[in-house]
XYZ file of C-alpha atoms in Angstrom:
725
model
C 24.366 -34.103 -104.766
C 23.518 -32.426 -108.066
C 24.610 -34.095 -111.295
C 27.153 -32.241 -113.423
C 25.651 -30.051 -116.121
C 27.229 -31.646 -119.137
C 26.570 -30.845 -122.813
C 24.584 -34.079 -122.958
C 22.359 -32.899 -120.097
C 21.885 -29.532 -121.804
C 20.815 -31.300 -124.997
C 18.212 -33.277 -123.045
C 16.900 -30.086 -121.422
C 16.636 -28.384 -124.801
C 14.762 -31.372 -126.241
C 12.395 -31.373 -123.270
C 13.420 -34.848 -122.151
C 15.045 -34.166 -118.800
C 13.238 -35.097 -115.601
C 14.845 -32.519 -113.315
C 15.223 -29.240 -115.237
C 15.408 -27.234 -112.001
C 18.951 -28.571 -111.489
C 19.969 -26.987 -114.792
C 17.768 -23.965 -115.434
C 17.582 -20.952 -113.165
C 20.470 -19.678 -111.030
C 23.069 -22.067 -109.631
C 26.448 -21.867 -107.948
C 28.831 -23.948 -110.037
C 32.579 -24.134 -109.400
C 32.490 -20.913 -107.417
C 30.545 -19.025 -110.059
C 26.895 -17.950 -110.364
C 25.394 -19.303 -113.569
C 21.920 -18.458 -114.918
C 20.311 -20.551 -117.654
C 16.966 -20.008 -119.354
C 15.279 -21.942 -122.153
C 13.302 -19.410 -124.161
C 12.244 -20.464 -127.666
C 11.470 -17.514 -129.988
C 13.512 -15.097 -127.849
C 15.934 -12.826 -129.743
C 18.001 -11.827 -126.742
C 17.877 -12.152 -122.957
C 19.464 -10.307 -120.037
C 19.522 -10.831 -116.261
C 17.991 -8.026 -114.170
C 18.573 -7.565 -110.429
C 15.095 -7.608 -108.822
C 16.151 -5.364 -105.936
C 17.522 -2.556 -108.105
C 15.773 -3.161 -111.424
C 19.135 -2.796 -113.168
C 20.334 -5.011 -115.981
C 23.438 -6.776 -114.692
C 24.361 -9.270 -117.376
C 23.414 -10.205 -120.906
C 22.795 -13.902 -121.599
C 24.535 -15.719 -124.409
C 22.826 -18.191 -126.690
C 24.237 -21.698 -126.345
C 25.128 -22.533 -129.897
C 22.132 -22.170 -132.184
C 19.676 -23.392 -129.558
C 16.993 -21.612 -127.519
C 19.112 -21.986 -124.353
C 20.563 -18.765 -122.952
C 23.397 -18.727 -120.401
C 24.962 -15.992 -118.288
C 27.825 -15.951 -115.791
C 27.131 -13.324 -113.135
C 30.249 -11.388 -112.280
C 30.773 -9.699 -108.941
C 28.221 -11.773 -106.987
C 28.788 -14.937 -104.992
C 25.416 -15.555 -103.324
C 22.128 -16.412 -104.989
C 19.828 -13.393 -105.332
C 16.354 -12.597 -106.722
C 16.456 -11.733 -110.396
C 14.272 -11.273 -113.439
C 14.780 -11.848 -117.133
C 14.552 -9.081 -119.723
C 13.460 -10.795 -122.930
C 13.422 -9.306 -126.407
C 10.804 -11.253 -128.377
C 11.484 -9.362 -131.576
C 8.292 -7.306 -131.559
C 8.363 -6.326 -127.895
C 10.528 -6.459 -124.785
C 9.266 -8.072 -121.602
C 10.686 -8.199 -118.082
C 9.495 -11.265 -116.244
C 10.237 -13.557 -113.357
C 12.099 -16.769 -114.050
C 9.977 -19.713 -112.788
C 13.129 -21.753 -112.266
C 14.328 -19.522 -109.438
C 11.468 -20.497 -107.123
C 11.449 -23.326 -104.541
C 9.171 -26.395 -104.565
C 5.428 -25.954 -104.237
C 4.699 -29.022 -102.115
C 5.810 -29.207 -98.502
C 7.181 -32.340 -96.900
C 3.916 -33.115 -95.097
C 1.935 -32.825 -98.324
C 4.354 -35.116 -100.122
C 4.131 -37.644 -97.307
C 0.319 -37.624 -97.171
C -0.014 -37.787 -100.955
C 2.419 -40.690 -101.172
C 0.616 -42.780 -98.568
C -2.865 -41.896 -99.816
C -4.125 -40.218 -96.657
C -4.470 -36.671 -97.949
C -8.250 -36.355 -97.667
C -8.225 -33.083 -99.585
C -5.628 -33.535 -102.326
C -7.343 -30.774 -104.329
C -5.896 -28.265 -101.852
C -2.404 -29.013 -103.220
C -2.809 -30.699 -106.604
C -4.216 -28.875 -109.605
C -3.708 -25.113 -109.864
C -3.722 -22.497 -107.128
C -3.145 -18.760 -107.595
C -0.643 -17.897 -104.856
C 2.154 -15.543 -103.971
C 5.693 -16.856 -103.606
C 8.585 -14.707 -102.390
C 6.444 -11.641 -102.983
C 5.604 -12.607 -106.555
C 2.091 -13.431 -107.748
C 1.544 -16.463 -109.919
C 0.059 -19.921 -109.977
C 1.233 -23.231 -108.548
C 0.705 -26.318 -110.700
C 0.882 -29.913 -109.479
C -0.123 -33.117 -111.238
C 0.317 -36.810 -110.487
C 2.021 -38.559 -113.409
C 4.667 -40.889 -111.939
C 5.589 -42.719 -115.133
C 6.010 -39.721 -117.416
C 9.449 -38.848 -118.778
C 8.552 -35.184 -118.699
C 5.551 -33.013 -117.847
C 5.188 -29.381 -118.910
C 2.564 -26.750 -118.317
C 1.394 -25.284 -121.609
C -1.065 -22.507 -122.259
C -1.690 -19.157 -123.847
C 0.936 -17.677 -121.500
C 3.774 -19.629 -123.163
C 2.484 -20.167 -126.680
C 1.575 -23.764 -125.837
C 5.269 -24.604 -126.060
C 6.157 -27.587 -123.867
C 9.804 -26.509 -123.627
C 9.026 -23.335 -121.699
C 7.694 -24.664 -118.396
C 8.972 -28.166 -117.743
C 7.933 -29.144 -114.227
C 9.880 -30.432 -111.228
C 9.422 -34.144 -110.465
C 8.848 -35.142 -106.842
C 9.840 -38.783 -106.973
C 8.635 -39.359 -103.397
C 4.988 -39.123 -104.504
C 5.078 -39.190 -108.299
C 3.906 -35.574 -108.581
C 5.206 -32.954 -111.008
C 4.991 -29.402 -109.693
C 5.919 -25.834 -110.515
C 5.214 -22.232 -109.597
C 4.781 -20.038 -112.682
C 4.826 -16.271 -112.150
C 2.512 -13.958 -114.076
C -0.088 -16.647 -114.863
C -3.537 -15.437 -113.804
C -7.052 -16.763 -113.156
C -8.833 -17.169 -116.462
C -5.758 -18.423 -118.347
C -6.181 -21.636 -120.328
C -3.740 -24.475 -119.740
C -3.063 -28.186 -120.162
C -0.272 -30.577 -119.290
C 2.032 -31.720 -122.068
C 3.239 -35.184 -121.149
C 6.132 -37.102 -122.651
C 5.156 -40.733 -122.161
C 7.543 -43.601 -121.390
C 7.451 -44.658 -125.036
C 8.364 -41.178 -126.265
C 4.958 -39.915 -127.365
C 3.660 -36.436 -126.570
C 0.092 -35.991 -125.367
C -1.943 -33.076 -124.060
C -4.078 -33.660 -120.978
C -6.592 -31.543 -119.110
C -5.944 -31.153 -115.401
C -7.679 -33.910 -113.365
C -8.062 -31.386 -110.523
C -9.125 -28.383 -112.631
C -11.710 -26.264 -110.842
C -12.911 -24.850 -114.148
C -12.896 -26.048 -117.766
C -13.526 -24.686 -121.227
C -16.919 -25.199 -122.814
C -17.048 -28.134 -125.167
C -15.852 -28.787 -127.815
C -12.771 -27.032 -126.371
C -11.066 -29.074 -123.686
C -8.493 -26.895 -121.931
C -8.523 -26.363 -118.201
C -8.941 -22.844 -116.832
C -6.900 -21.357 -113.994
C -9.344 -20.655 -111.182
C -9.381 -20.075 -107.446
C -10.277 -22.924 -105.133
C -13.829 -22.083 -104.001
C -13.952 -20.879 -100.376
C -14.855 -23.311 -97.627
C -18.528 -23.489 -96.607
C -19.157 -24.162 -92.929
C -21.198 -27.088 -91.682
C -24.840 -26.273 -91.071
C -26.932 -28.000 -88.422
C -30.081 -26.932 -90.233
C -28.979 -28.832 -93.347
C -28.027 -31.846 -91.235
C -31.520 -31.944 -89.776
C -33.092 -31.624 -93.242
C -31.082 -34.563 -94.583
C -31.619 -36.897 -91.629
C -33.162 -40.353 -91.833
C -36.200 -39.163 -89.873
C -36.727 -36.026 -91.982
C -39.149 -35.601 -94.891
C -37.115 -36.103 -98.074
C -38.953 -35.538 -101.351
C -36.575 -35.115 -104.284
C -37.138 -33.458 -107.651
C -34.606 -34.906 -110.126
C -33.496 -32.505 -112.849
C -31.398 -32.401 -115.984
C -30.368 -28.757 -116.048
C -29.929 -28.660 -119.813
C -33.494 -29.646 -120.664
C -35.710 -28.526 -117.780
C -36.566 -25.335 -119.614
C -34.880 -23.644 -122.567
C -34.240 -19.910 -122.937
C -36.630 -17.926 -125.110
C -33.819 -16.084 -126.921
C -32.408 -19.040 -128.842
C -29.546 -19.858 -126.477
C -28.875 -23.546 -125.852
C -29.206 -23.434 -122.049
C -30.307 -21.386 -119.104
C -27.406 -20.332 -116.874
C -26.905 -21.463 -113.282
C -28.109 -18.035 -112.148
C -31.180 -18.130 -114.371
C -31.943 -21.616 -113.087
C -31.565 -20.341 -109.543
C -34.169 -17.666 -110.270
C -36.577 -19.957 -112.147
C -36.056 -23.577 -111.104
C -35.639 -23.078 -107.363
C -38.914 -21.128 -106.887
C -40.684 -23.768 -108.978
C -39.363 -26.585 -106.814
C -40.328 -24.658 -103.704
C -43.843 -24.024 -105.064
C -44.327 -27.793 -105.369
C -43.109 -28.307 -101.777
C -40.222 -30.633 -102.676
C -37.546 -30.737 -99.983
C -34.573 -31.484 -102.240
C -33.450 -31.161 -105.808
C -31.174 -33.764 -107.383
C -29.066 -32.681 -110.332
C -27.939 -35.128 -112.950
C -24.134 -34.787 -113.140
C -22.844 -31.232 -113.382
C -19.190 -32.283 -113.637
C -17.544 -31.189 -116.859
C -18.220 -33.651 -119.680
C -17.514 -33.495 -123.404
C -20.689 -35.100 -124.779
C -24.124 -33.561 -124.193
C -25.870 -36.845 -124.860
C -24.053 -38.537 -121.971
C -26.152 -36.322 -119.636
C -22.990 -35.894 -117.544
C -22.451 -39.577 -116.810
C -19.196 -39.567 -118.823
C -17.262 -36.952 -116.828
C -13.799 -35.714 -117.741
C -13.601 -32.934 -115.137
C -14.770 -34.216 -111.759
C -13.727 -31.018 -109.963
C -15.236 -28.538 -112.442
C -18.912 -27.560 -112.670
C -19.728 -27.773 -116.360
C -19.147 -24.545 -118.249
C -22.400 -25.088 -120.160
C -24.292 -23.146 -117.522
C -21.694 -20.707 -116.219
C -18.804 -20.338 -113.803
C -18.055 -22.073 -110.489
C -19.285 -18.937 -108.722
C -22.544 -19.175 -110.624
C -23.017 -22.747 -109.470
C -22.307 -21.766 -105.846
C -24.991 -19.113 -106.247
C -27.426 -21.784 -107.423
C -26.745 -23.975 -104.377
C -26.949 -21.029 -101.983
C -30.245 -19.909 -103.525
C -31.631 -23.401 -103.005
C -30.591 -23.352 -99.358
C -32.032 -19.872 -98.887
C -35.327 -21.356 -100.045
C -35.098 -24.352 -97.717
C -34.220 -26.793 -100.511
C -31.349 -29.264 -100.322
C -29.120 -30.004 -103.317
C -28.008 -33.520 -104.203
C -25.531 -34.197 -106.995
C -25.328 -37.274 -109.151
C -21.737 -38.457 -108.740
C -19.955 -40.884 -111.045
C -16.952 -42.720 -109.547
C -17.832 -45.902 -111.448
C -16.203 -45.036 -114.774
C -14.830 -42.298 -117.007
C -14.722 -41.810 -120.791
C -11.750 -42.612 -122.993
C -11.485 -39.090 -124.454
C -7.860 -38.340 -125.293
C -7.694 -35.201 -123.143
C -9.030 -37.001 -120.059
C -7.709 -39.492 -117.542
C -7.258 -42.479 -119.832
C -3.572 -43.569 -119.927
C -2.822 -40.249 -118.343
C 0.968 -40.501 -118.209
C 1.170 -43.014 -121.026
C 0.348 -45.902 -118.734
C -2.813 -47.286 -117.140
C -2.625 -44.839 -114.245
C -6.176 -44.096 -113.140
C -7.623 -47.257 -114.692
C -7.063 -51.003 -114.503
C -4.579 -52.120 -117.154
C -6.351 -55.350 -118.062
C -9.408 -54.684 -120.297
C -11.197 -57.486 -118.432
C -11.044 -55.208 -115.403
C -10.683 -51.766 -116.909
C -13.281 -51.471 -119.689
C -17.036 -51.285 -119.170
C -18.699 -53.577 -121.652
C -21.988 -51.640 -121.624
C -20.664 -48.123 -121.991
C -17.225 -48.484 -123.560
C -15.857 -46.366 -120.743
C -12.898 -46.918 -118.435
C -13.001 -48.258 -114.872
C -11.029 -46.644 -112.062
C -8.297 -48.724 -110.440
C -9.633 -48.497 -106.902
C -6.635 -50.399 -105.533
C -4.351 -47.404 -106.096
C -4.281 -45.110 -103.091
C -3.844 -42.064 -105.344
C -6.976 -42.941 -107.323
C -8.984 -43.565 -104.169
C -7.687 -40.245 -102.804
C -8.691 -38.454 -105.997
C -12.268 -39.720 -105.702
C -12.682 -39.367 -101.932
C -11.287 -35.857 -102.134
C -13.786 -35.066 -104.871
C -16.691 -36.194 -102.687
C -15.550 -33.839 -99.927
C -14.874 -31.062 -102.420
C -18.481 -30.742 -103.596
C -19.778 -30.834 -100.029
C -17.205 -28.502 -98.480
C -16.644 -26.064 -101.327
C -20.141 -25.841 -102.819
C -22.263 -26.790 -99.835
C -24.153 -29.616 -101.536
C -26.243 -31.770 -99.222
C -25.451 -35.146 -100.660
C -24.117 -37.338 -103.421
C -26.123 -39.940 -105.286
C -23.560 -42.479 -106.463
C -24.356 -43.806 -109.923
C -23.999 -47.433 -111.075
C -22.817 -48.856 -107.761
C -23.610 -52.414 -108.877
C -21.065 -52.081 -111.680
C -18.455 -51.217 -109.067
C -19.254 -54.040 -106.671
C -18.961 -56.959 -109.075
C -16.036 -57.840 -111.301
C -18.305 -59.863 -113.586
C -20.825 -57.049 -114.016
C -22.264 -57.366 -117.542
C -19.425 -59.681 -118.574
C -19.527 -63.098 -120.169
C -17.800 -66.078 -118.527
C -14.051 -65.863 -119.007
C -14.188 -62.121 -119.636
C -13.570 -61.016 -116.067
C -10.804 -61.328 -113.482
C -11.710 -62.887 -110.103
C -10.592 -61.232 -106.888
C -7.708 -62.643 -104.856
C -10.057 -65.162 -103.230
C -11.493 -66.289 -106.546
C -14.787 -64.436 -106.022
C -16.717 -61.969 -108.160
C -16.757 -59.063 -105.704
C -14.507 -56.094 -106.442
C -12.866 -55.864 -103.035
C -10.982 -52.676 -103.914
C -14.151 -50.872 -104.990
C -15.926 -52.017 -101.835
C -13.047 -50.696 -99.731
C -13.142 -47.395 -101.612
C -16.888 -46.933 -101.091
C -16.539 -47.656 -97.392
C -13.631 -45.250 -97.112
C -15.518 -42.514 -98.969
C -18.624 -42.915 -96.836
C -16.639 -43.015 -93.596
C -14.622 -39.899 -94.406
C -17.663 -37.937 -95.576
C -19.537 -39.066 -92.467
C -16.760 -37.934 -90.136
C -15.701 -34.755 -91.906
C -19.135 -33.492 -92.976
C -21.829 -35.261 -90.961
C -24.521 -32.954 -92.331
C -24.210 -34.546 -95.793
C -25.685 -37.822 -97.024
C -24.744 -40.357 -99.686
C -27.166 -42.396 -101.766
C -26.492 -45.541 -103.773
C -28.095 -46.469 -107.062
C -27.538 -50.182 -106.523
C -29.627 -52.659 -108.480
C -28.701 -55.983 -106.868
C -29.271 -57.639 -103.514
C -25.802 -56.773 -102.227
C -26.272 -56.743 -98.439
C -26.168 -53.751 -96.101
C -25.600 -51.035 -98.683
C -27.108 -48.440 -96.338
C -25.732 -49.815 -93.100
C -22.735 -48.313 -91.266
C -19.258 -49.516 -92.084
C -18.714 -50.479 -88.457
C -21.708 -52.804 -88.816
C -20.351 -54.467 -91.939
C -22.182 -52.220 -94.414
C -21.039 -50.012 -97.267
C -21.869 -46.906 -95.263
C -24.398 -45.181 -97.513
C -27.248 -43.324 -95.849
C -29.787 -44.351 -98.497
C -30.264 -46.866 -101.297
C -32.532 -46.509 -104.318
C -35.290 -49.135 -104.199
C -35.213 -50.186 -107.833
C -37.082 -53.400 -107.095
C -40.039 -51.462 -105.696
C -40.006 -49.194 -108.741
C -39.997 -52.073 -111.256
C -42.690 -54.061 -109.423
C -45.111 -51.213 -108.873
C -44.762 -49.785 -112.376
C -45.395 -53.264 -113.775
C -48.557 -53.470 -111.640
C -49.764 -50.053 -112.751
C -49.184 -50.979 -116.408
C -51.730 -53.801 -116.103
C -55.346 -53.202 -117.022
C -57.274 -52.906 -113.730
C -59.307 -55.998 -114.595
C -56.088 -58.030 -114.478
C -54.467 -56.395 -111.454
C -55.800 -58.935 -108.991
C -53.425 -61.451 -110.579
C -50.481 -59.152 -109.870
C -51.419 -58.070 -106.352
C -48.081 -59.151 -104.881
C -46.195 -56.568 -106.906
C -47.606 -53.808 -104.719
C -47.088 -55.502 -101.379
C -43.855 -57.412 -101.976
C -41.796 -54.319 -101.186
C -42.757 -54.668 -97.533
C -40.982 -58.031 -97.406
C -37.627 -56.243 -97.583
C -38.521 -52.593 -96.882
C -36.476 -52.472 -93.684
C -33.346 -54.247 -94.885
C -32.085 -50.903 -96.204
C -32.855 -47.191 -95.905
C -34.732 -46.889 -99.161
C -35.524 -44.063 -101.555
C -38.454 -44.784 -103.880
C -37.210 -43.565 -107.284
C -39.191 -42.667 -110.370
C -36.072 -41.397 -112.108
C -34.986 -40.371 -115.585
C -34.110 -43.998 -116.331
C -37.841 -44.819 -116.507
C -38.678 -42.253 -119.186
C -35.916 -42.714 -121.787
C -34.708 -45.253 -124.339
C -38.184 -46.043 -125.678
C -39.650 -46.685 -122.225
C -42.169 -43.902 -122.717
C -43.396 -41.468 -120.086
C -44.974 -42.275 -116.726
C -48.412 -41.227 -117.948
C -47.799 -43.356 -121.035
C -47.347 -46.445 -118.869
C -50.835 -46.085 -117.411
C -53.712 -48.085 -119.002
C -57.201 -46.973 -120.018
C -58.683 -43.894 -121.631
C -57.327 -40.429 -120.937
C -59.252 -39.913 -117.702
C -58.221 -43.333 -116.399
C -54.551 -42.801 -117.264
C -54.436 -39.608 -115.233
C -56.441 -41.147 -112.399
C -54.082 -44.138 -112.341
C -51.033 -41.880 -112.141
C -52.545 -39.775 -109.358
C -53.462 -42.904 -107.395
C -49.971 -44.317 -107.896
C -48.344 -41.118 -106.657
C -50.596 -41.174 -103.598
C -49.634 -44.784 -102.861
C -45.943 -43.911 -103.298
C -46.102 -40.884 -100.997
C -47.751 -43.060 -98.359
C -45.360 -46.017 -98.704
C -42.268 -46.257 -96.440
C -39.203 -44.638 -97.988
C -38.057 -41.243 -99.196
C -39.437 -40.014 -102.548
C -37.838 -39.106 -105.878
C -39.581 -37.925 -109.061
C -37.952 -36.939 -112.342
C -38.920 -33.659 -113.942
C -41.956 -33.816 -116.200
C -43.530 -36.506 -114.091
C -45.021 -33.802 -111.883
C -47.430 -32.732 -114.612
C -47.866 -35.936 -116.581
C -45.722 -35.170 -119.612
C -46.849 -37.364 -122.500
C -43.593 -37.468 -124.426
C -40.557 -39.436 -123.434
C -37.843 -37.207 -122.014
C -35.724 -35.488 -124.678
C -32.405 -34.288 -123.258
C -31.935 -31.925 -126.217
C -35.283 -30.192 -125.835
C -37.414 -28.744 -123.084
C -40.180 -30.125 -120.919
C -43.602 -29.687 -122.517
C -44.687 -26.792 -120.330
C -47.562 -25.965 -122.666
C -49.414 -29.010 -121.279
C -50.152 -27.135 -118.071
C -52.925 -25.256 -119.872
C -54.924 -28.496 -119.785
C -56.780 -29.324 -116.538
C -55.680 -32.953 -116.270
C -51.998 -32.031 -116.503
C -52.430 -29.114 -114.118
C -54.242 -31.524 -111.792
C -51.238 -33.861 -111.687
C -49.016 -30.922 -110.793
C -51.393 -29.859 -108.050
C -51.639 -33.338 -106.575
C -47.839 -33.520 -106.393
C -47.756 -30.188 -104.606
C -50.434 -31.296 -102.142
C -48.862 -34.729 -101.586
C -45.567 -33.032 -100.758
C -47.320 -30.622 -98.427
C -49.199 -33.393 -96.624
C -46.016 -35.447 -96.470
C -44.111 -32.608 -94.800
C -46.962 -31.668 -92.484
C -47.676 -35.151 -91.103
C -44.636 -36.731 -89.387
C -46.063 -40.310 -89.410
C -45.433 -40.292 -93.172
C -41.667 -39.897 -92.745
C -40.488 -40.157 -89.130
C -40.181 -43.948 -89.050
C -39.504 -44.714 -92.695
C -36.888 -47.279 -91.693
C -38.488 -48.700 -88.578
C -40.869 -51.661 -89.054
C -42.889 -50.380 -86.083
C -43.817 -47.368 -88.214
C -45.907 -49.440 -90.648
C -48.949 -51.671 -90.282
C -51.084 -53.340 -92.927
C -54.848 -52.984 -92.598
C -55.802 -54.597 -95.912
C -53.337 -56.307 -98.209
C -55.269 -59.356 -99.399
C -58.358 -57.897 -101.123
C -57.307 -59.095 -104.551
C -60.737 -58.907 -106.144
C -61.186 -55.241 -105.265
C -57.512 -54.297 -105.786
C -57.685 -52.259 -102.598
C -54.775 -51.676 -100.223
C -54.852 -49.981 -96.862
C -52.120 -49.435 -94.307
C -51.121 -47.258 -91.376
C -48.034 -45.057 -91.029
C -47.096 -44.234 -87.432
C -44.622 -41.972 -85.671
C -42.968 -42.436 -82.290
C -45.581 -40.274 -80.539
C -48.557 -42.448 -81.376
C -49.836 -40.304 -84.226
C -50.806 -42.095 -87.410
C -51.985 -41.651 -90.997
C -54.166 -44.205 -92.791
C -53.513 -44.703 -96.509
C -56.117 -46.373 -98.744
C -55.739 -47.054 -102.487
C -58.351 -48.394 -104.887
C -56.676 -49.484 -108.122
C -59.843 -50.213 -110.091
C -62.142 -47.719 -111.838
C -65.049 -49.016 -109.724
C -66.072 -46.933 -106.681
C -66.317 -49.124 -103.563
C -69.357 -47.916 -101.616
C -69.778 -49.009 -98.025
C -66.244 -50.347 -97.884
C -65.326 -51.148 -94.292
C -61.885 -51.472 -92.814
C -60.414 -51.427 -89.341
C -58.889 -48.436 -87.575
C -56.705 -48.468 -84.474
C -58.724 -46.043 -82.340
C -62.224 -44.727 -81.742
C -63.070 -41.206 -82.827
C -63.705 -39.096 -85.893
C -61.550 -39.390 -89.020
C -61.079 -36.963 -91.900
C -59.427 -36.989 -95.298
C -56.245 -34.980 -95.631
C -55.891 -35.749 -99.342
C -57.914 -37.601 -101.967
C -56.427 -37.956 -105.450
C -59.948 -38.244 -106.922
C -60.760 -34.649 -105.986
C -62.236 -32.472 -108.711
C -59.378 -29.977 -108.391
C -57.021 -32.734 -109.563
C -59.242 -33.805 -112.455
C -60.986 -36.582 -110.513
C -64.639 -37.527 -110.221
C -65.057 -35.827 -106.868
C -66.021 -38.890 -104.819
C -64.868 -38.229 -101.300
C -65.565 -38.974 -97.664
C -66.897 -36.510 -95.183
C -65.923 -36.904 -91.565
C -66.069 -40.557 -90.560
C -67.000 -41.833 -87.122
C -65.286 -45.052 -86.104
C -67.756 -47.678 -84.979
C -67.192 -50.470 -82.453
C -67.411 -53.077 -85.205
C -64.374 -55.402 -85.293
C -62.670 -55.558 -88.687
C -59.238 -56.532 -89.980
C -58.117 -57.389 -86.465
C -59.098 -54.017 -84.998
C -61.865 -53.332 -82.493
C -63.006 -50.265 -84.379
C -63.750 -49.677 -88.042
C -65.013 -47.068 -90.496
C -67.206 -47.384 -93.555
C -65.935 -45.399 -96.492
C -66.435 -44.869 -100.148
C -63.245 -45.857 -101.932
C -63.034 -43.533 -104.961
C -62.173 -45.073 -108.335
C -58.482 -45.236 -109.217
C -57.570 -43.115 -106.250
C -55.591 -42.917 -103.041
C -56.949 -41.285 -99.895
C -55.176 -40.471 -96.665
C -57.070 -40.233 -93.376
C -56.125 -38.944 -89.954
C -57.944 -38.979 -86.660
C -59.392 -35.601 -85.759
C -57.876 -33.953 -82.733
C -60.296 -33.735 -79.820
């Protein structure tokens, strides 16, 4: 039963401190009469207009000296559609009254949102241009259960929080409202009256589009259309598919020539995608494209998880980029950041005046390393927000996968915290059980709803079964970054070749755990920033040796079990450390050694895609076999990659600048062998030492009945295959 509309209630409505304005404003039957009330600051006069006839039927009287206008409708007993004719002083406007429309959320939506099982909350929360009762407008819905009042403010109401106070759905803590006449492209925010009486302006957590920084308003925009599942993409993302990833920061890959700060999504589609295709990469991974206020965060401090950053264009432009990639046979992976969010005032932090999206206790809710805020994964609404976001990018933009950043910081409550500065879980342990449950839920739902997509974990600890199914006790990721392999092998390559024999284990240790997880071998942006130098800068020796070392290392990496990832600039041996505010040093490609690195990457990717033994059994120990792993003095490694059909590729690396003539090693079968790639080739800037066709001889070696005698080029990797008869 509706509360009586007393003068005290009217005062609260006028002050914008009433939680259920729909019971007061709009048209109501009260004591046998039809009463219309409208709160319209700055209006000079208001009248009620019958929508069916367009005729003015009653003027509205100002209540005292306030902005509240009231009319008693004579001659009508039943509620009817009406409009308001408003004289603003300089013009007259006839408009729909938002307080005459019914609720936006249906009972099923309210139920699913309240219990945290609405897998796609973005379909109801946020803004949606819709028609209601034949009137076009926009529905708004935002979760803010502890707010005293929430209003929609924007250009359409002069940013006045009294004009569009929302309806509170106490069943699920959501405020909602349909506002006629609002259109796509309009700017808006939520004005929130907090429990302690403060007013704050917040961007929409579910906004599909945002203003370009430094402006922070949300932008009314259509929900992008659904993209159907694609079996072709599923096959391309599978564990037994070739996956070679080019990691990119869109803002600094290449800068426009006309002085603009960035290339647009469409320009990147026309320039970046053909470049990636020309180098035979299978996938491109984008550092976060979610809206973020600070350029220097590279996107890892997102404030708009549902909005592609406006730096490079519109949501439609980003969809065009993804579609162009797919048209060129290239998958798109997004960096995704559910581990933390920034404390910018317009963002999620203390959204309704309370710790809503984040843990309340700073020992749980503040990242010590980044000064950012940690999601409260125990809240079903927060988990829903994040899981829905994962599906959103896959279903609405067609992305192939999500690389989840900083997973280790999510898994452990004591991550980067001193003793006494963290809160144990309910069992007294250090694991964040809520975050673990969230990750499993996200991976399960993505796996069921969109099985063509994959998820990848950047996880830097030995947490078990990161890339094992949830039903098998794992976290459910498809892949895990092998950061241990990256650190060990880069440390080995940094050594002068004369000392490498003392560090031999760094190159072979990865095989001790290679099959515990489904690994990606990452040479990411993290290795070329913060005074770490470039990849070519980590290599020892004179200029020729540095380039030879890098080529040999790439060859070893492309032969080693695991999918591949290389950050932009590494494909041509950029000297300088990555600068996120500049451009890659494309001018270096005029020099043969840099062009040679680019060509070896192209050819390694081509060989990798053309020879299934190099990828088919990446995660099966039967797909790998050492030939030589203990020749410390020569710093030579040799191994076999095999597929399920008995085909194989032999990989041999010589990590010294000394050619090894007459070097014999075992092979599994008799016959002729040929090189399919040699990183010492002249076309790459090498010395040109190579092997012609090799005939296996019946000389036992390395446990095999047959062997070949080769010349191992200096600082080089070769791959051999048996010639088909």
